Short mmCIF file of C-alpha atoms in Angstrom, two decimals:
data_model
loop_
_atom_site.label_atom_id
_atom_site.label_comp_id
_atom_site.label_asym_id
_atom_site.label_seq_id
_atom_site.Cartn_x
_atom_site.Cartn_y
_atom_site.Cartn_z
CA MET A 1 87.98 96.21 117.00
CA ILE A 2 90.56 98.95 116.36
CA ALA A 3 89.09 102.38 115.66
CA ILE A 4 91.01 105.11 113.83
CA LEU A 5 90.23 108.78 114.40
CA GLY A 6 91.59 110.65 111.38
CA ALA A 7 91.31 109.35 107.82
CA GLY A 8 94.39 111.09 106.40
CA SER A 9 97.41 109.37 104.87
CA LEU A 10 98.69 107.79 108.08
CA GLY A 11 95.24 106.72 109.25
CA ARG A 12 94.59 105.09 105.90
CA LEU A 13 97.95 103.33 105.99
CA TRP A 14 97.08 101.65 109.30
CA ALA A 15 93.53 100.93 108.19
CA ALA A 16 94.76 99.17 105.05
CA THR A 17 97.45 97.12 106.78
CA LEU A 18 95.62 96.00 109.94
CA PRO A 19 93.62 92.74 109.61
CA ALA A 20 90.50 93.13 107.47
CA GLY A 21 87.27 93.28 109.42
CA GLN A 22 88.99 94.43 112.62
CA VAL A 23 89.28 98.15 111.91
CA ALA A 24 86.88 101.08 111.49
CA PHE A 25 87.14 104.84 111.15
CA VAL A 26 85.55 107.07 113.80
CA PRO A 27 83.02 109.38 112.12
CA ARG A 28 82.87 113.05 112.88
CA PRO A 29 79.51 114.39 114.10
CA GLY A 30 77.07 114.39 111.19
CA GLN A 31 79.44 112.53 108.87
CA ALA A 32 77.89 110.36 106.16
CA PRO A 33 77.67 106.65 107.09
CA ALA A 34 79.01 105.37 103.74
CA PRO A 35 82.25 103.36 104.12
CA VAL A 36 85.57 104.97 103.22
CA CYS A 37 86.70 103.53 99.88
CA TYR A 38 90.18 104.11 98.49
CA ARG A 39 92.98 102.38 96.65
CA PHE A 40 96.02 101.40 98.69
CA GLN A 41 99.43 100.80 97.13
CA PRO A 42 101.87 98.85 99.32
CA ILE A 43 105.60 99.30 98.91
CA ASP A 44 105.94 95.99 97.08
CA GLY A 45 102.87 95.32 94.99
CA GLU A 46 100.02 96.70 92.97
CA SER A 47 97.35 98.96 94.40
CA GLY A 48 94.02 97.44 95.33
CA SER A 49 90.67 98.62 96.64
CA THR A 50 90.25 99.07 100.38
CA ILE A 51 86.89 99.57 102.06
CA ILE A 52 86.84 100.64 105.72
CA PRO A 53 83.53 101.01 107.59
CA TRP A 54 82.66 103.70 110.09
CA LEU A 55 82.38 102.84 113.76
CA GLN A 56 78.68 102.31 114.44
CA PRO A 57 76.69 104.02 117.22
CA GLY A 58 77.00 102.05 120.45
CA GLN A 59 80.09 100.20 119.18
CA SER A 60 83.04 100.77 121.52
CA PRO A 61 86.48 99.74 120.19
CA ASP A 62 89.20 97.87 122.07
CA LEU A 63 91.82 100.37 120.87
CA LEU A 64 91.70 103.92 119.48
CA LEU A 65 94.39 105.24 117.13
CA VAL A 66 94.39 109.03 116.71
CA THR A 67 95.97 110.10 113.42
CA THR A 68 94.55 113.62 113.15
CA LYS A 69 96.74 116.68 112.65
CA ALA A 70 98.16 117.93 115.94
CA GLY A 71 96.04 121.07 115.97
CA ASN A 72 92.80 119.10 115.50
CA THR A 73 93.46 116.37 118.07
CA LEU A 74 91.88 117.86 121.20
CA GLU A 75 88.60 118.86 119.55
CA ALA A 76 88.36 115.58 117.63
CA LEU A 77 88.77 113.60 120.85
CA LYS A 78 86.25 115.76 122.69
CA ALA A 79 83.69 114.77 120.07
CA ALA A 80 84.66 111.07 119.93
CA LEU A 81 85.43 110.02 123.52
CA PRO A 82 81.95 110.31 125.10
CA SER A 83 80.93 107.17 123.17
CA ILE A 84 84.17 105.24 123.85
CA ALA A 85 84.77 103.21 127.02
CA LYS A 86 87.08 104.85 129.56
CA GLN A 87 89.38 101.82 129.68
CA THR A 88 90.04 101.89 125.92
CA PRO A 89 93.71 102.76 125.25
CA ILE A 90 94.24 105.90 123.14
CA VAL A 91 97.34 106.01 120.93
CA LEU A 92 98.42 109.44 119.65
CA PHE A 93 100.35 109.61 116.36
CA GLN A 94 100.79 113.39 116.13
CA ASN A 95 103.91 115.18 114.94
CA GLY A 96 105.74 117.53 117.27
CA LEU A 97 104.87 118.10 120.91
CA GLY A 98 102.16 119.95 122.76
CA SER A 99 99.05 118.13 121.58
CA GLN A 100 100.02 115.05 123.60
CA GLN A 101 100.24 117.08 126.79
CA GLN A 102 96.83 118.63 126.05
CA VAL A 103 95.27 115.17 125.85
CA THR A 104 96.84 113.78 129.03
CA GLU A 105 95.88 116.92 130.96
CA THR A 106 92.28 116.78 129.71
CA TRP A 107 91.78 113.05 130.34
CA PRO A 108 94.28 112.09 133.09
CA ASP A 109 92.42 108.91 134.03
CA ARG A 110 92.22 107.45 130.51
CA PRO A 111 95.10 105.24 129.27
CA VAL A 112 96.97 107.52 126.86
CA LEU A 113 99.93 106.32 124.80
CA ALA A 114 101.95 107.90 122.01
CA ALA A 115 103.50 106.44 118.89
CA SER A 116 106.54 107.71 117.05
CA THR A 117 106.73 106.35 113.52
CA THR A 118 109.03 106.60 110.53
CA GLU A 119 106.52 104.93 108.22
CA GLY A 120 105.92 107.05 105.13
CA ALA A 121 102.52 107.46 103.50
CA ASN A 122 101.05 109.97 101.09
CA ARG A 123 98.07 110.56 98.84
CA PRO A 124 99.46 111.57 95.44
CA ALA A 125 96.04 111.43 93.80
CA PRO A 126 92.43 111.54 95.00
CA GLY A 127 91.36 108.15 96.30
CA LEU A 128 94.89 106.70 96.36
CA THR A 129 97.05 106.14 99.45
CA VAL A 130 100.66 105.03 98.90
CA HIS A 131 102.91 103.37 101.45
CA ALA A 132 105.89 105.45 100.40
CA GLY A 133 108.54 104.36 102.87
CA ARG A 134 109.06 101.41 105.17
CA GLY A 135 109.92 102.39 108.74
CA THR A 136 109.52 101.54 112.41
CA THR A 137 106.91 102.49 114.99
CA TRP A 138 107.57 102.80 118.72
CA VAL A 139 104.69 102.98 121.18
CA GLY A 140 104.79 103.89 124.85
CA ALA A 141 102.70 105.29 127.71
CA LEU A 142 102.26 109.01 128.29
CA ASN A 143 100.59 108.60 131.68
CA PRO A 144 100.47 105.96 134.44
CA ALA A 145 97.06 104.75 133.24
CA GLY A 146 98.64 103.81 129.91
CA ASP A 147 101.52 101.73 131.32
CA PRO A 148 99.69 98.37 131.55
CA SER A 149 98.58 98.60 127.90
CA VAL A 150 101.94 99.14 126.18
CA GLU A 151 102.84 95.55 125.33
CA TRP A 152 99.29 94.67 124.27
CA VAL A 153 98.98 97.77 122.08
CA ALA A 154 102.32 97.02 120.41
CA GLN A 155 101.08 93.50 119.62
CA GLN A 156 97.84 94.82 118.15
CA LEU A 157 99.69 97.29 115.92
CA ALA A 158 102.18 94.61 114.86
CA SER A 159 99.28 92.57 113.45
CA SER A 160 99.47 95.06 110.54
CA GLY A 161 102.74 93.50 109.42
CA LEU A 162 104.52 96.80 110.07
CA MET A 163 107.53 96.95 112.40
CA VAL A 164 106.34 97.91 115.90
CA HIS A 165 108.23 98.02 119.21
CA PRO A 166 107.14 98.87 122.77
CA GLU A 167 109.09 101.83 124.18
CA HIS A 168 109.48 102.59 127.88
CA ASP A 169 110.61 106.19 127.25
CA ILE A 170 108.37 107.36 124.43
CA LEU A 171 108.91 111.04 125.27
CA SER A 172 112.58 110.73 124.25
CA ARG A 173 111.48 109.20 120.94
CA LEU A 174 109.07 112.08 120.39
CA TRP A 175 111.86 114.56 121.11
CA GLN A 176 114.20 112.83 118.65
CA LYS A 177 111.59 113.19 115.93
CA LEU A 178 110.79 116.76 116.96
CA VAL A 179 114.44 117.77 116.52
CA ILE A 180 114.53 116.27 113.02
CA ASN A 181 111.23 117.85 112.02
CA ALA A 182 112.33 121.22 113.41
CA GLY A 183 115.45 121.11 111.26
CA ILE A 184 113.80 119.95 108.03
CA ASN A 185 110.09 120.65 107.73
CA ALA A 186 109.97 124.43 108.07
CA PHE A 187 112.86 124.86 105.62
CA THR A 188 111.20 122.63 103.01
CA ALA A 189 107.95 124.58 103.35
CA ILE A 190 109.59 128.00 103.14
CA LEU A 191 111.90 127.00 100.27
CA ASP A 192 109.24 124.82 98.59
CA CYS A 193 111.62 121.96 97.86
CA PRO A 194 112.13 118.26 98.69
CA ASN A 195 114.02 117.38 101.86
CA GLY A 196 117.44 116.90 100.29
CA GLU A 197 117.48 120.22 98.44
CA ILE A 198 117.48 122.31 101.60
CA LEU A 199 121.09 121.25 102.26
CA THR A 200 122.48 123.52 99.54
CA GLN A 201 120.10 126.46 99.97
CA PRO A 202 121.60 129.73 101.35
CA PHE A 203 118.62 130.28 103.68
CA TYR A 204 119.13 126.86 105.28
CA LEU A 205 122.90 127.28 105.49
CA GLN A 206 122.42 130.65 107.20
CA TRP A 207 120.08 129.43 109.92
CA ILE A 208 120.73 125.73 110.62
CA ALA A 209 123.71 126.30 112.95
CA PRO A 210 121.95 128.88 115.18
CA LEU A 211 118.81 126.71 115.12
CA CYS A 212 120.78 123.73 116.44
CA GLU A 213 122.38 125.92 119.11
CA GLU A 214 118.91 126.92 120.31
CA ILE A 215 117.66 123.33 120.39
CA SER A 216 120.81 122.23 122.26
CA ARG A 217 120.04 124.77 124.99
CA LEU A 218 116.35 123.83 125.11
CA LEU A 219 116.81 120.08 125.56
CA PRO A 220 117.88 120.19 129.27
CA ALA A 221 115.00 122.57 130.02
CA ALA A 222 112.66 119.85 128.76
CA GLY A 223 114.32 117.17 130.85
CA GLN A 224 116.14 115.67 127.87
CA PRO A 225 119.88 114.95 127.64
CA GLN A 226 121.81 117.87 126.20
CA GLN A 227 123.41 117.25 122.81
CA PRO A 228 126.08 119.37 121.11
CA PRO A 229 124.71 121.51 118.27
CA GLU A 230 126.98 119.80 115.75
CA ASN A 231 125.52 116.40 116.69
CA LEU A 232 122.00 117.69 116.20
CA ARG A 233 122.92 119.09 112.79
CA GLU A 234 124.52 115.81 111.76
CA THR A 235 121.34 113.92 112.72
CA ILE A 236 119.12 116.35 110.82
CA GLU A 237 121.25 116.28 107.70
CA THR A 238 121.60 112.49 107.73
CA VAL A 239 117.81 112.20 107.64
CA ALA A 240 117.52 114.90 104.99
CA ARG A 241 119.94 112.99 102.76
CA LYS A 242 118.21 109.64 103.36
CA THR A 243 114.84 111.18 102.48
CA ALA A 244 116.23 113.52 99.83
CA ALA A 245 113.42 113.03 97.31
CA ASN A 246 110.60 113.17 99.88
CA THR A 247 108.18 116.03 100.34
CA SER A 248 107.73 116.78 104.04
CA SER A 249 104.23 116.77 105.47
CA MET A 250 104.58 120.50 106.17
CA ARG A 251 105.46 121.33 102.57
CA ALA A 252 102.55 119.12 101.41
CA ASP A 253 100.19 120.96 103.76
CA VAL A 254 101.28 124.34 102.40
CA GLN A 255 100.89 123.14 98.81
CA ALA A 256 97.39 121.86 99.57
CA GLY A 257 96.35 125.00 101.46
CA ARG A 258 96.01 123.10 104.74
CA THR A 259 96.99 124.40 108.19
CA THR A 260 100.47 123.15 109.04
CA GLU A 261 101.70 121.67 112.32
CA ILE A 262 104.35 124.39 112.74
CA ASP A 263 102.83 125.46 116.10
CA PHE A 264 103.69 122.01 117.49
CA ILE A 265 107.23 121.87 116.07
CA ASN A 266 109.26 125.10 115.84
CA GLY A 267 106.41 126.99 117.50
CA TYR A 268 106.51 124.57 120.44
CA LEU A 269 110.27 125.10 120.79
CA ALA A 270 109.83 128.88 120.69
CA ARG A 271 107.20 128.71 123.46
CA LEU A 272 109.42 126.41 125.51
CA GLY A 273 112.25 128.92 125.22
CA HIS A 274 109.99 131.76 126.33
CA GLN A 275 108.77 129.68 129.28
CA HIS A 276 112.31 128.99 130.50
CA GLY A 277 113.93 132.30 129.56
CA ILE A 278 116.04 130.71 126.81
CA PRO A 279 116.34 132.70 123.56
CA ALA A 280 114.68 130.86 120.66
CA GLN A 281 114.45 133.55 118.00
CA VAL A 282 115.32 131.25 115.10
CA ASN A 283 112.51 128.85 115.97
CA GLN A 284 110.17 131.83 116.33
CA MET A 285 111.27 133.22 112.96
CA LEU A 286 110.75 129.89 111.18
CA ALA A 287 107.33 129.46 112.79
CA GLU A 288 106.25 132.93 111.71
CA GLN A 289 107.46 132.47 108.15
CA VAL A 290 105.56 129.18 107.76
CA GLN A 291 102.43 130.71 109.30
CA GLN A 292 102.57 133.44 106.65
CA LEU A 293 102.46 130.80 103.89
CA ASN A 294 98.90 129.72 104.83
#
């Protein structure tokens, strides 16, 4: 049994694609026991009804996928883990960085892994989840206890039919995604536009170069290979062009009145800069502007 903590777009994507009868959502305390019913639209095909049960009391899963927002992860796990066996691998799907470290520090003896995914999913209407973009998922251990589970977890996730690979250096994957999110998401939220439109906006053109200079200086402080600012900008803008029509998760959160994950993206980079004495004013400015949108 694979349990999923977090019934948002990504959680529902995995729930709908993993083998039927082998997946359940983890209920929050006091949550109604009725199954989660929604329509799922794959990339190639018509939408159909999906019914996912809740994990029952006393039922301990073989694998736990955590697809909550980064800011909700620690508290959600504190509520869920007392009823889940200590040997059960935990796979974190959060954007940005910071929440993963909170989990490994809180439960150092549990097998904790992280996944970095480029799969796209959204909920354009109530009760409908759309697989909006085909991608790849990498999964790797965040602590020594998670190392023995990597290959097995990758095999379990691959049973969904999605592209999944084991990754020996998952932190580098998370950093690659963090850089891209830091250069796209905040701008789309502030400018209220799809990914591709930021590339011609004066606000983006004013700040993207100094932002990349900051990130270039921060990478070695985090133990990551330094990259020239122009390379970082090229990576960011390549992704923005490839996903030109997409609405970032941060823009969608602002539009829906939800708390964004800015504290774990540009906010994380600003805190890292403060910790190491490296100026990160652009990241701080972007974080503050997004926070003011909520």
